[in-house]
CSV table of C-alpha atoms in Angstrom, one decimal:
chain,number,residue,atom,x,y,z
A,1110,MET,CA,-22.5,-23.3,-40.7
A,1111,ARG,CA,-25.6,-22.3,-38.8
A,1112,LYS,CA,-26.0,-18.6,-38.1
A,1113,TYR,CA,-27.1,-17.4,-34.6
A,1114,THR,CA,-27.8,-14.3,-32.6
A,1115,ALA,CA,-25.7,-13.8,-29.5
A,1116,PHE,CA,-26.8,-12.3,-26.2
A,1117,GLN,CA,-25.6,-8.8,-26.0
A,1118,GLY,CA,-23.5,-7.6,-23.1
A,1119,PRO,CA,-20.5,-5.5,-22.2
A,1120,CYS,CA,-18.0,-8.1,-23.4
A,1121,LEU,CA,-19.9,-10.1,-26.0
A,1122,PRO,CA,-20.5,-9.8,-29.8
A,1123,ALA,CA,-24.0,-9.2,-31.2
A,1124,HIS,CA,-23.9,-11.3,-34.4
A,1125,GLY,CA,-21.7,-13.6,-36.4
A,1126,THR,CA,-20.6,-17.2,-37.1
A,1127,LEU,CA,-19.5,-19.5,-34.3
A,1128,ARG,CA,-15.9,-19.2,-35.4
A,1129,ASN,CA,-16.0,-15.4,-35.4
A,1130,ALA,CA,-17.9,-15.4,-32.1
A,1131,ILE,CA,-15.2,-17.5,-30.4
A,1132,GLY,CA,-12.5,-15.2,-31.7
A,1133,LEU,CA,-14.4,-12.1,-30.5
A,1134,LEU,CA,-15.2,-13.7,-27.2
A,1135,LEU,CA,-11.5,-14.4,-26.6
A,1136,ALA,CA,-10.6,-10.8,-27.6
A,1137,ALA,CA,-13.2,-9.4,-25.4
A,1138,GLY,CA,-11.9,-11.6,-22.5
A,1139,VAL,CA,-8.5,-10.0,-23.0
A,1140,ALA,CA,-10.0,-6.6,-23.0
A,1141,CYS,CA,-12.0,-7.2,-19.9
A,1142,SER,CA,-8.9,-8.7,-18.2
A,1143,ALA,CA,-6.9,-5.5,-19.2
A,1144,ASN,CA,-9.5,-3.4,-17.5
A,1145,ALA,CA,-9.5,-5.5,-14.4
A,1146,ALA,CA,-5.7,-5.4,-14.3
A,1147,ASP,CA,-5.8,-1.6,-13.8
A,1148,PRO,CA,-8.2,-0.8,-10.9
A,1149,CYS,CA,-7.1,2.9,-11.2
A,1150,ASN,CA,-8.4,2.9,-14.8
A,1151,GLY,CA,-5.8,5.4,-15.8
A,1152,ALA,CA,-6.8,8.0,-13.1
A,1153,PRO,CA,-4.0,10.5,-12.1
A,1154,ASN,CA,-2.0,10.0,-9.0
A,1155,CYS,CA,-3.4,6.6,-8.3
A,1156,ARG,CA,-1.4,3.5,-7.6
A,1157,VAL,CA,-1.9,-0.1,-6.5
A,1158,ASP,CA,0.3,-1.8,-3.9
A,1159,GLY,CA,-0.7,-5.3,-2.9
A,1160,PRO,CA,-4.4,-5.2,-1.8
A,1161,LEU,CA,-4.4,-1.4,-1.6
A,1162,MET,CA,-5.4,1.2,-4.1
A,1163,SER,CA,-4.4,4.7,-3.1
A,1164,GLN,CA,-5.3,7.9,-4.9
A,1165,VAL,CA,-4.8,11.6,-4.2
A,1166,VAL,CA,-8.2,13.1,-4.2
A,1167,LYS,CA,-7.5,16.6,-2.7
A,1168,VAL,CA,-4.6,18.9,-2.2
A,1169,ASN,CA,-5.3,22.0,-0.1
A,1170,VAL,CA,-2.7,24.8,0.1
A,1171,THR,CA,-2.8,27.7,2.6
A,1172,ASP,CA,-0.4,30.4,3.6
A,1173,SER,CA,-0.4,32.6,6.7
A,1174,GLY,CA,0.5,35.7,4.7
A,1175,ARG,CA,2.9,37.2,7.2
A,1176,THR,CA,6.6,38.1,7.2
A,1177,ASN,CA,7.4,34.8,8.8
A,1178,ASN,CA,5.1,32.6,6.8
A,1179,TYR,CA,3.7,29.1,7.2
A,1180,HIS,CA,2.9,27.5,3.9
A,1181,SER,CA,0.7,24.5,4.5
A,1182,VAL,CA,-0.1,21.6,2.1
A,1183,ARG,CA,-2.7,19.1,3.2
A,1184,THR,CA,-3.0,16.0,0.9
A,1185,THR,CA,-6.0,13.7,1.2
A,1186,LEU,CA,-5.7,10.1,0.1
A,1187,ARG,CA,-8.5,7.7,-0.7
A,1188,ILE,CA,-7.4,4.2,0.2
A,1189,ARG,CA,-9.4,1.1,-1.0
A,1190,ASN,CA,-9.2,-2.5,-0.1
A,1191,LEU,CA,-9.0,-4.5,-3.4
A,1192,GLY,CA,-8.6,-7.9,-1.6
A,1193,ASN,CA,-11.2,-10.5,-0.5
A,1194,GLU,CA,-10.3,-10.2,3.2
A,1195,PRO,CA,-10.6,-7.3,5.7
A,1196,ILE,CA,-7.5,-5.3,6.1
A,1197,ILE,CA,-6.1,-2.9,8.8
A,1198,ILE,CA,-3.8,-0.1,7.7
A,1199,GLY,CA,-1.8,2.4,9.7
A,1200,TYR,CA,0.5,5.4,8.9
A,1201,ARG,CA,4.2,4.8,9.7
A,1202,VAL,CA,5.1,7.7,12.0
A,1203,GLY,CA,7.7,10.1,10.5
A,1204,SER,CA,7.6,8.6,7.0
A,1205,ALA,CA,5.8,11.4,5.2
A,1206,SER,CA,7.9,13.9,3.3
A,1207,LEU,CA,6.8,16.6,0.9
A,1208,THR,CA,8.9,18.7,-1.4
A,1209,ASP,CA,8.0,21.3,-4.0
A,1210,ASP,CA,9.3,22.3,-7.5
A,1211,ARG,CA,11.6,24.9,-6.0
A,1212,GLY,CA,13.4,22.4,-3.9
A,1213,ASN,CA,11.8,23.3,-0.5
A,1214,ALA,CA,11.3,20.5,2.0
A,1215,TYR,CA,8.2,20.6,4.2
A,1216,GLY,CA,8.0,19.4,7.8
A,1217,TRP,CA,5.3,19.5,10.5
A,1218,GLY,CA,6.1,22.8,12.1
A,1219,ARG,CA,8.3,23.3,15.2
A,1220,SER,CA,10.3,20.3,16.5
A,1221,SER,CA,8.4,20.5,19.8
A,1222,ILE,CA,5.0,19.8,18.0
A,1223,SER,CA,3.9,16.2,17.6
A,1224,GLU,CA,3.3,14.9,14.1
A,1225,THR,CA,-0.1,13.5,15.3
A,1226,ARG,CA,-2.0,16.8,14.8
A,1227,TYR,CA,-1.0,16.8,11.1
A,1228,VAL,CA,-2.3,13.3,10.4
A,1229,GLN,CA,-6.0,12.8,10.3
A,1230,GLY,CA,-8.3,9.8,9.6
A,1231,ILE,CA,-5.8,7.0,10.1
A,1232,GLY,CA,-4.0,5.5,13.1
A,1233,GLU,CA,-0.3,5.8,13.6
A,1234,VAL,CA,2.3,3.0,13.7
A,1235,SER,CA,5.6,3.5,15.7
A,1236,ARG,CA,8.2,1.2,17.1
A,1237,ASN,CA,6.3,0.5,20.3
A,1238,ARG,CA,2.7,1.3,19.3
A,1239,ALA,CA,0.2,0.6,16.5
A,1240,ASP,CA,-3.3,2.1,16.2
A,1241,PRO,CA,-5.6,-0.3,14.3
A,1242,GLN,CA,-8.5,2.1,13.8
A,1243,PHE,CA,-8.3,2.2,10.0
A,1244,ARG,CA,-10.1,-1.0,9.0
A,1245,LEU,CA,-11.3,-1.7,5.5
A,1246,ALA,CA,-13.8,-4.4,4.5
A,1247,PRO,CA,-13.3,-5.9,1.0
A,1248,GLY,CA,-14.1,-3.2,-1.6
A,1249,GLU,CA,-14.4,-0.5,1.1
A,1250,ALA,CA,-12.6,2.8,0.8
A,1251,ARG,CA,-11.8,5.5,3.3
A,1252,GLU,CA,-9.8,8.7,3.3
A,1253,ALA,CA,-6.9,10.0,5.3
A,1254,SER,CA,-5.0,13.3,5.2
A,1255,PHE,CA,-1.4,14.3,5.7
A,1256,GLU,CA,-0.4,17.9,6.3
A,1257,ARG,CA,3.1,19.3,5.8
A,1258,ILE,CA,4.3,22.8,6.5
A,1259,LEU,CA,7.1,25.1,5.1
A,1260,GLN,CA,8.2,27.8,7.5
A,1261,TYR,CA,9.9,30.6,5.5
A,1262,ARG,CA,10.7,34.2,5.5
A,1263,LYS,CA,9.2,36.4,2.8
A,1264,GLY,CA,11.8,37.8,0.4
A,1265,HIS,CA,14.2,34.9,1.2
A,1266,THR,CA,12.2,31.9,0.2
A,1267,VAL,CA,9.6,31.4,-2.5
A,1268,PRO,CA,7.2,28.4,-2.1
A,1269,GLY,CA,6.6,26.2,-5.1
A,1270,ASN,CA,3.2,25.2,-6.5
A,1271,VAL,CA,3.9,21.6,-7.7
A,1272,PHE,CA,4.5,19.0,-5.0
A,1273,SER,CA,5.8,15.5,-4.4
A,1274,LEU,CA,4.6,13.4,-1.5
A,1275,ASP,CA,6.2,10.2,-0.1
A,1276,LEU,CA,4.9,8.2,2.8
A,1277,THR,CA,4.7,4.7,4.2
A,1278,LEU,CA,1.6,2.7,5.2
A,1279,ALA,CA,1.8,-0.4,7.3
A,1280,GLN,CA,-0.5,-3.4,7.1
A,1281,LEU,CA,-1.4,-4.6,10.5
A,1282,ALA,CA,-2.8,-7.8,12.1
A,1283,VAL,CA,-4.5,-8.2,15.4
A,1284,ILE,CA,-3.4,-11.4,17.1
A,1285,GLY,CA,-3.8,-13.1,20.4
A,1286,ASN,CA,-4.9,-10.9,23.3
A,1287,GLN,CA,-5.5,-7.8,21.1
A,1288,GLN,CA,-1.9,-7.6,20.3
A,1289,VAL,CA,-1.1,-5.7,17.0
A,1290,ARG,CA,1.8,-6.6,14.8
A,1291,THR,CA,3.0,-5.2,11.4
A,1292,GLN,CA,2.7,-7.6,8.5
A,1293,ARG,CA,4.4,-5.4,5.8
A,1294,ASP,CA,5.0,-1.8,4.7
A,1295,TYR,CA,3.9,-0.1,1.5
A,1296,ALA,CA,6.0,2.9,0.4
A,1297,LEU,CA,3.9,5.3,-1.6
A,1298,SER,CA,5.0,8.1,-3.9
A,1299,PHE,CA,2.9,10.8,-5.6
A,1300,SER,CA,4.3,13.5,-7.9
A,1301,GLN,CA,3.1,16.5,-9.9
A,1302,LEU,CA,0.5,17.4,-7.3
A,1303,THR,CA,-1.0,20.8,-7.5
A,1304,ALA,CA,-3.7,22.6,-5.4
A,1305,SER,CA,-7.2,21.5,-5.9
A,1306,SER,CA,-8.5,23.9,-3.2
A,1307,GLY,CA,-7.1,26.9,-1.3
A,1308,LEU,CA,-4.2,28.9,-2.5
A,1309,GLY,CA,-3.5,28.4,-6.3
A,1310,ALA,CA,-6.4,26.1,-6.8
A,1311,GLY,CA,-7.2,25.6,-10.5
A,1312,VAL,CA,-4.0,27.1,-11.7
A,1313,ALA,CA,-2.6,23.8,-13.0
A,1314,GLY,CA,-2.9,20.1,-12.7
A,1315,LEU,CA,-5.7,18.7,-10.5
A,1316,GLU,CA,-9.1,20.3,-10.5
A,1317,ALA,CA,-11.4,19.9,-7.6
A,1318,GLY,CA,-13.8,16.9,-8.0
A,1319,THR,CA,-12.4,15.7,-11.4
A,1320,ILE,CA,-10.9,12.4,-10.1
A,1321,GLY,CA,-13.1,11.4,-7.1
A,1322,GLY,CA,-15.5,9.4,-9.3
A,1323,ALA,CA,-12.8,7.0,-10.3
A,1324,LEU,CA,-12.8,5.4,-6.8
A,1325,LEU,CA,-15.2,3.8,-4.4
A,1326,PRO,CA,-16.7,6.1,-1.8
A,1327,ALA,CA,-16.3,5.2,1.9
A,1328,GLY,CA,-19.4,3.1,1.9
A,1329,GLY,CA,-17.8,0.7,-0.5
A,1330,GLN,CA,-20.3,1.0,-3.4
A,1331,TYR,CA,-19.5,2.2,-6.8
A,1332,ALA,CA,-20.6,5.7,-7.7
A,1333,ALA,CA,-23.1,6.2,-10.5
A,1334,ASP,CA,-20.5,7.9,-12.5
A,1335,ALA,CA,-17.8,5.2,-12.0
A,1336,PRO,CA,-15.6,5.0,-15.1
A,1337,GLN,CA,-15.7,2.2,-17.6
A,1338,GLY,CA,-14.0,-0.9,-16.2
A,1339,ALA,CA,-14.8,-0.1,-12.5
A,1340,ASN,CA,-17.4,-2.9,-12.4
A,1341,ASP,CA,-15.3,-5.5,-14.2
A,1342,ALA,CA,-16.2,-8.2,-11.7
A,1343,THR,CA,-19.9,-7.8,-12.3
A,1344,GLN,CA,-19.5,-7.6,-16.1
A,1345,ALA,CA,-17.4,-10.8,-16.0
A,1346,VAL,CA,-20.1,-12.7,-14.2
A,1347,GLN,CA,-22.7,-11.5,-16.6
A,1348,ALA,CA,-20.5,-12.5,-19.6
A,1349,VAL,CA,-20.1,-16.0,-18.3
A,1350,GLY,CA,-23.8,-16.5,-17.9
A,1351,GLN,CA,-24.4,-15.2,-21.4
A,1352,MET,CA,-21.8,-17.5,-22.9
A,1353,ILE,CA,-23.5,-20.5,-21.2
A,1354,GLN,CA,-26.9,-19.5,-22.6
A,1355,LEU,CA,-25.3,-18.9,-26.0
A,1356,PHE,CA,-23.8,-22.4,-26.3
A,1357,LYS,CA,-27.0,-24.0,-24.9
A,1358,GLY,CA,-28.8,-22.4,-27.8
A,1359,LEU,CA,-26.3,-23.6,-30.4
A,1360,GLY,CA,-26.9,-27.2,-29.2
A,1361,LYS,CA,-30.6,-27.2,-29.9
């Protein structure tokens, strides 16, 4: 059988017989599909729910250092639209809960204080109101932060340093005369979170800046240090073109 030299690419073989090439191409296609099936690419505290990819990119911990202390944990999520259509997301009011490894439950301060001041970067969704400010174009990513506070008395309570966060995001749609309705909810859970900045940063778990490169920045373009598999769509298009050229060459 005639030998040939294949076009090199991220998912194509370099040399071999036609039979071997077909086998390698099929195997490479499976490998590329596997990469595309996991947009998080194995990054920690990253999950995919429908068209959304959400990842914890920062955990900031502070403490007032007084007898009656306020131990604050602010978690920043980077949320990306994996779909082909624009999407609007809001935070479901009252859904965020944070606990630590010592069993402490965190709230948002005194009951008279609105939760709004502890949620930044994203609109809120309640029973009678929905703020559609958090809009994502296809491939775009933006960040939102959620702060929870433990009020405790020194000598009676010891705050933990490993946290679990649960919250709900709502997918919104604008219809008719600028009316907003909820299409569906996404319940998110993140565990084994540790400080990446502030009190206890670098002690365990996340280190500042080590996971940001796995996701799209807010502008929607891949970073130069994006991990292998992040540009699977581009690689797939290139591979198809190379396969066409390959079989054209075989027919000559």
